CSV table of C-alpha atoms and ligand atoms in Angstrom, one decimal:
chain,number,residue,atom,x,y,z
A,24,MET,CA,160.0,-6.1,83.8
A,25,LYS,CA,162.9,-5.3,86.2
A,26,LEU,CA,161.8,-2.3,88.2
A,27,SER,CA,165.5,-1.2,88.9
A,28,ASN,CA,165.9,-0.6,85.0
A,29,ILE,CA,163.0,2.1,84.9
A,30,ARG,CA,164.8,5.2,84.9
A,31,GLN,CA,164.2,8.7,83.4
A,32,GLU,CA,166.2,11.9,83.1
A,33,TYR,CA,164.6,15.0,84.3
A,34,LYS,CA,165.5,17.8,81.9
A,35,ARG,CA,162.5,20.3,82.0
A,36,GLY,CA,163.6,23.1,84.2
A,37,LYS,CA,165.7,24.8,86.8
A,38,LEU,CA,165.2,26.3,90.1
A,39,THR,CA,167.3,28.8,91.9
A,40,LYS,CA,167.0,31.1,94.8
A,41,SER,CA,166.9,34.1,92.2
A,42,ASN,CA,164.3,32.7,89.9
A,43,THR,CA,161.8,31.9,92.7
A,44,HIS,CA,159.5,34.3,94.3
A,45,THR,CA,160.2,35.7,97.8
A,46,ASN,CA,156.8,34.6,98.9
A,47,PRO,CA,156.2,30.9,98.7
A,48,PHE,CA,152.4,31.3,98.2
A,49,GLN,CA,153.3,33.1,95.0
A,50,GLN,CA,155.7,30.6,93.9
A,51,PHE,CA,153.1,27.8,94.6
A,52,GLU,CA,150.4,29.5,92.7
A,53,GLN,CA,152.7,30.0,89.8
A,54,TRP,CA,153.6,26.3,89.8
A,55,LEU,CA,150.0,25.2,90.2
A,56,GLU,CA,149.0,27.4,87.4
A,57,GLU,CA,151.7,26.0,85.1
A,58,ALA,CA,150.6,22.4,86.1
A,59,ILE,CA,147.1,23.3,85.0
A,60,GLN,CA,148.2,24.9,81.7
A,61,GLU,CA,150.4,22.0,80.9
A,62,LYS,CA,147.4,19.6,81.7
A,63,ALA,CA,149.2,17.8,84.2
A,64,GLU,CA,146.8,15.1,85.5
A,65,GLU,CA,144.6,16.0,88.6
A,66,PRO,CA,146.7,19.2,89.2
A,67,THR,CA,145.1,19.8,92.5
A,68,ALA,CA,145.6,16.5,94.0
A,69,MET,CA,147.9,16.2,97.0
A,70,VAL,CA,149.0,13.4,99.3
A,71,ILE,CA,148.5,14.4,102.9
A,72,ALA,CA,150.2,12.9,105.8
A,73,THR,CA,148.8,12.9,109.3
A,74,VAL,CA,150.2,11.3,112.4
A,75,SER,CA,148.2,9.6,115.3
A,76,ALA,CA,148.6,10.5,119.0
A,77,ALA,CA,150.8,7.2,119.2
A,78,GLY,CA,153.1,8.7,116.5
A,79,HIS,CA,152.0,6.5,113.6
A,80,PRO,CA,151.8,8.3,110.1
A,81,SER,CA,149.3,7.7,107.4
A,82,THR,CA,148.8,9.1,104.0
A,83,ARG,CA,146.1,9.4,101.4
A,84,THR,CA,145.2,11.7,98.5
A,85,VAL,CA,142.9,14.7,98.7
A,86,LEU,CA,142.0,17.5,96.4
A,87,LEU,CA,143.2,21.2,97.1
A,88,LYS,CA,140.0,23.4,96.8
A,89,GLY,CA,141.6,26.7,97.3
A,90,VAL,CA,144.4,28.8,99.0
A,91,GLU,CA,142.9,31.7,100.8
A,92,ASN,CA,144.0,34.0,103.9
A,93,GLY,CA,147.4,32.0,103.9
A,94,GLN,CA,145.7,28.6,104.2
A,95,PHE,CA,145.5,25.6,102.0
A,96,ILE,CA,141.9,24.3,101.9
A,97,PHE,CA,140.7,20.7,101.5
A,98,PHE,CA,137.5,18.9,102.5
A,99,SER,CA,136.8,15.6,104.0
A,100,ASN,CA,135.0,13.6,106.6
A,101,TYR,CA,135.9,14.8,110.3
A,102,GLU,CA,135.4,11.3,111.6
A,103,SER,CA,137.5,9.5,109.0
A,104,ARG,CA,140.8,8.1,110.0
A,105,LYS,CA,142.6,11.2,108.9
A,106,GLY,CA,140.0,13.3,110.7
A,107,GLN,CA,140.6,11.4,113.9
A,108,GLN,CA,144.3,11.6,113.5
A,109,LEU,CA,144.0,15.4,113.0
A,110,ALA,CA,141.8,15.9,116.0
A,111,GLU,CA,144.6,14.0,118.1
A,112,ASN,CA,147.4,15.9,116.2
A,113,PRO,CA,146.9,18.9,114.0
A,114,TYR,CA,150.3,18.7,112.2
A,115,ILE,CA,150.2,17.8,108.7
A,116,SER,CA,152.2,17.7,105.6
A,117,LEU,CA,150.9,18.1,102.0
A,118,SER,CA,152.7,16.8,98.7
A,119,PHE,CA,152.1,17.7,95.2
A,120,VAL,CA,153.7,15.7,92.5
A,121,TRP,CA,153.4,17.0,89.0
A,122,HIS,CA,155.3,14.2,87.0
A,123,LYS,CA,154.7,15.9,83.8
A,124,LEU,CA,156.6,19.1,84.8
A,125,GLU,CA,159.0,17.0,86.9
A,126,ARG,CA,158.2,19.0,89.8
A,127,GLN,CA,157.0,18.2,93.4
A,128,VAL,CA,156.1,20.7,96.2
A,129,HIS,CA,156.1,19.7,100.0
A,130,ILE,CA,154.4,21.9,102.7
A,131,GLU,CA,154.3,21.4,106.4
A,132,GLY,CA,152.0,23.1,108.7
A,133,LYS,CA,149.0,22.9,111.2
A,134,VAL,CA,145.3,22.4,110.5
A,135,GLU,CA,142.2,24.0,111.8
A,136,LYS,CA,138.7,23.3,110.9
A,137,TYR,CA,137.4,25.7,108.1
A,138,ALA,CA,134.6,28.2,109.3
A,139,GLU,CA,131.1,26.3,109.3
A,140,GLU,CA,129.6,28.8,107.0
A,141,LYS,CA,132.5,28.4,104.4
A,142,SER,CA,132.0,24.7,104.6
A,143,ASN,CA,128.2,25.1,104.1
A,144,ASN,CA,128.8,27.2,100.9
A,145,TYR,CA,131.3,24.7,99.5
A,146,PHE,CA,129.0,21.8,100.3
A,147,ALA,CA,126.1,23.5,98.5
A,148,SER,CA,128.3,24.0,95.4
A,149,ARG,CA,128.9,20.1,95.0
A,150,PRO,CA,126.9,18.1,92.6
A,151,TYR,CA,123.7,16.5,94.1
A,152,LYS,CA,124.9,13.0,94.2
A,153,SER,CA,128.1,13.9,95.9
A,154,ARG,CA,126.3,15.8,98.7
A,155,ILE,CA,124.0,12.7,99.2
A,156,GLY,CA,127.2,10.5,99.3
A,157,ALA,CA,128.9,12.7,101.9
A,158,ARG,CA,125.7,12.2,104.0
A,159,ILE,CA,125.7,8.6,104.0
A,160,SER,CA,129.3,7.4,103.9
A,161,PRO,CA,130.6,6.7,107.3
A,162,GLN,CA,134.2,7.2,105.7
A,163,SER,CA,136.9,4.7,106.8
A,164,LYS,CA,134.7,2.5,108.8
A,165,ILE,CA,134.3,-1.1,108.0
A,166,ILE,CA,131.0,-2.0,106.2
A,167,THR,CA,129.6,-5.2,105.1
A,168,SER,CA,129.1,-4.6,101.5
A,169,ARG,CA,128.6,-2.1,98.7
A,170,MET,CA,125.1,-2.9,98.8
A,171,GLN,CA,124.9,-1.3,102.4
A,172,ILE,CA,126.1,1.9,100.9
A,173,MET,CA,123.9,1.8,97.8
A,174,ARG,CA,120.8,1.3,100.0
A,175,ALA,CA,121.7,4.1,102.2
A,176,PHE,CA,122.3,6.2,99.1
A,177,VAL,CA,118.9,5.6,97.6
A,178,ALA,CA,117.0,6.1,100.9
A,179,GLU,CA,118.9,9.5,101.4
A,180,SER,CA,118.2,10.6,98.0
A,181,ILE,CA,114.5,9.9,98.5
A,182,LYS,CA,114.6,11.7,101.9
A,183,TRP,CA,116.0,15.0,100.3
A,184,THR,CA,113.9,15.0,97.0
A,185,GLY,CA,113.0,18.6,96.3
A,186,LYS,CA,114.9,20.0,99.4
A,187,ALA,CA,118.2,21.7,99.9
A,188,ILE,CA,120.6,19.1,101.2
A,189,LYS,CA,122.0,20.0,104.5
A,190,ARG,CA,125.8,19.5,105.1
A,191,PRO,CA,126.4,16.7,107.7
A,192,ASP,CA,128.1,18.0,110.9
A,193,ASN,CA,130.8,15.4,110.3
A,194,TRP,CA,131.8,16.6,106.9
A,195,GLY,CA,133.6,19.9,106.1
A,196,GLY,CA,136.8,21.7,105.4
A,197,TYR,CA,140.3,22.0,107.0
A,198,GLY,CA,142.7,24.9,106.4
A,199,VAL,CA,146.2,24.2,106.6
A,200,THR,CA,148.6,27.1,107.7
A,201,PRO,CA,152.2,26.4,106.5
A,202,THR,CA,155.5,26.9,108.1
A,203,ARG,CA,157.6,25.1,105.6
A,204,PHE,CA,157.6,24.8,101.9
A,205,GLU,CA,159.9,22.8,99.5
A,206,PHE,CA,159.8,23.3,95.8
A,207,TRP,CA,161.6,20.5,93.8
A,208,GLN,CA,162.6,20.5,90.3
A,209,GLY,CA,164.1,17.4,88.7
A,210,ARG,CA,167.5,17.8,87.1
A,211,GLU,CA,170.0,15.6,85.2
A,212,ASN,CA,172.1,12.9,86.9
A,213,ARG,CA,169.8,13.2,90.0
A,214,LEU,CA,171.4,16.5,90.9
A,215,HIS,CA,167.8,18.1,91.5
A,216,ASP,CA,167.2,21.6,92.6
A,217,ARG,CA,165.4,22.1,96.0
A,218,ILE,CA,164.3,25.4,97.4
A,219,GLN,CA,163.1,25.5,100.9
A,220,TYR,CA,161.2,28.2,102.7
A,221,THR,CA,161.0,28.3,106.3
A,222,GLN,CA,158.9,30.8,108.3
A,223,GLN,CA,160.8,33.0,110.6
A,224,ALA,CA,159.4,34.3,114.1
A,225,ASN,CA,158.7,37.6,112.6
A,226,GLY,CA,156.7,35.9,109.8
A,227,ASP,CA,159.1,36.4,107.1
A,228,TRP,CA,160.2,33.6,104.9
A,229,GLU,CA,163.8,32.4,104.7
A,230,LYS,CA,164.8,30.8,101.5
A,231,ASN,CA,167.6,28.2,101.3
A,232,ARG,CA,168.9,25.7,98.7
A,233,LEU,CA,168.9,22.2,99.8
A,234,ALA,CA,171.3,19.3,98.6
A,235,PRO,CA,169.4,17.0,96.1
B,306,FMN,C1,142.7,11.8,93.1
B,306,FMN,C2,141.9,11.6,94.5
B,306,FMN,C3,141.3,12.7,95.2
B,306,FMN,C4,140.7,12.5,96.4
B,306,FMN,N1,140.0,13.6,97.1
B,306,FMN,C5,139.5,13.5,98.1
B,306,FMN,C6,139.0,14.6,98.9
B,306,FMN,O1,139.0,15.7,98.4
B,306,FMN,N2,138.6,14.3,100.3
B,306,FMN,C7,138.5,13.3,100.9
B,306,FMN,O2,138.0,12.9,101.8
B,306,FMN,N3,139.0,12.0,100.1
B,306,FMN,C8,139.4,12.1,98.9
B,306,FMN,N4,139.9,11.0,98.2
B,306,FMN,C9,139.9,9.6,98.8
B,306,FMN,C10,141.1,9.6,100.0
B,306,FMN,O3,142.1,9.4,99.4
B,306,FMN,C11,140.8,8.6,101.0
B,306,FMN,O4,140.6,7.3,100.5
B,306,FMN,C12,139.6,8.9,101.9
B,306,FMN,O5,139.6,10.3,102.2
B,306,FMN,C13,139.8,8.2,103.2
B,306,FMN,O6,141.0,8.5,103.8
B,306,FMN,P1,141.2,8.1,105.4
B,306,FMN,O7,140.7,6.7,105.7
B,306,FMN,O8,142.8,8.0,105.5
B,306,FMN,O9,140.8,9.2,106.3
B,306,FMN,C14,140.7,11.0,97.0
B,306,FMN,C15,141.3,10.1,96.3
B,306,FMN,C16,141.9,10.4,95.1
B,306,FMN,C17,142.7,9.3,94.6
């Protein structure tokens, strides 16, 4: 299979300055809702990019767990590779791709740690085994074998039998406050529609069309 022959025309929609909301959060919520309705796979999955103090970027996928008080919320291990990079440099970008709808959204902003109490509440809502897993996994660290993790998982499960599992200090939420949004709708002949929102000094959002 020649990769250069894989080609698809995008025809599902149109995006204009007049058919988009004034507020980018509303536009995002509408598109996420449509992705869920259309049964796009993992509609809340987003690729997040972080950058180390030395200026080296890295990316990975996480799940969006809410949009509240102007922040996009996700959960992870604070000592993971991403956690360390975010401690060095709080600037982040998020990318959602909904292939089924021929759409993507890019968001740029700054993270801060989610309130501890809110992280506790979300942690408590997770399935039992996921809570145990979060406690024992030194995310992003080198381990000797899968057996090491499985042993730790069993030992930790026994330790917490019949008790309320405590959220580990190194695991919790992040809230991203955006300063830029871009909504992308695939169009024919690669002449895609792109609408950018940038936040102004007074907090208002300026909307512009970008070249494909
Ligand atoms: C669909 C999907 C959802 C994921 N959701 C999360 C998540 O919500 N939080 C998380 O820490 N890792 C999640 N992961 C795993 C991350 O992509 C990544 O492997 C992990 O966080 C370690 O990243 P790091 O070493 O760059 O810190 C998910 C992976 C996939 C493919």
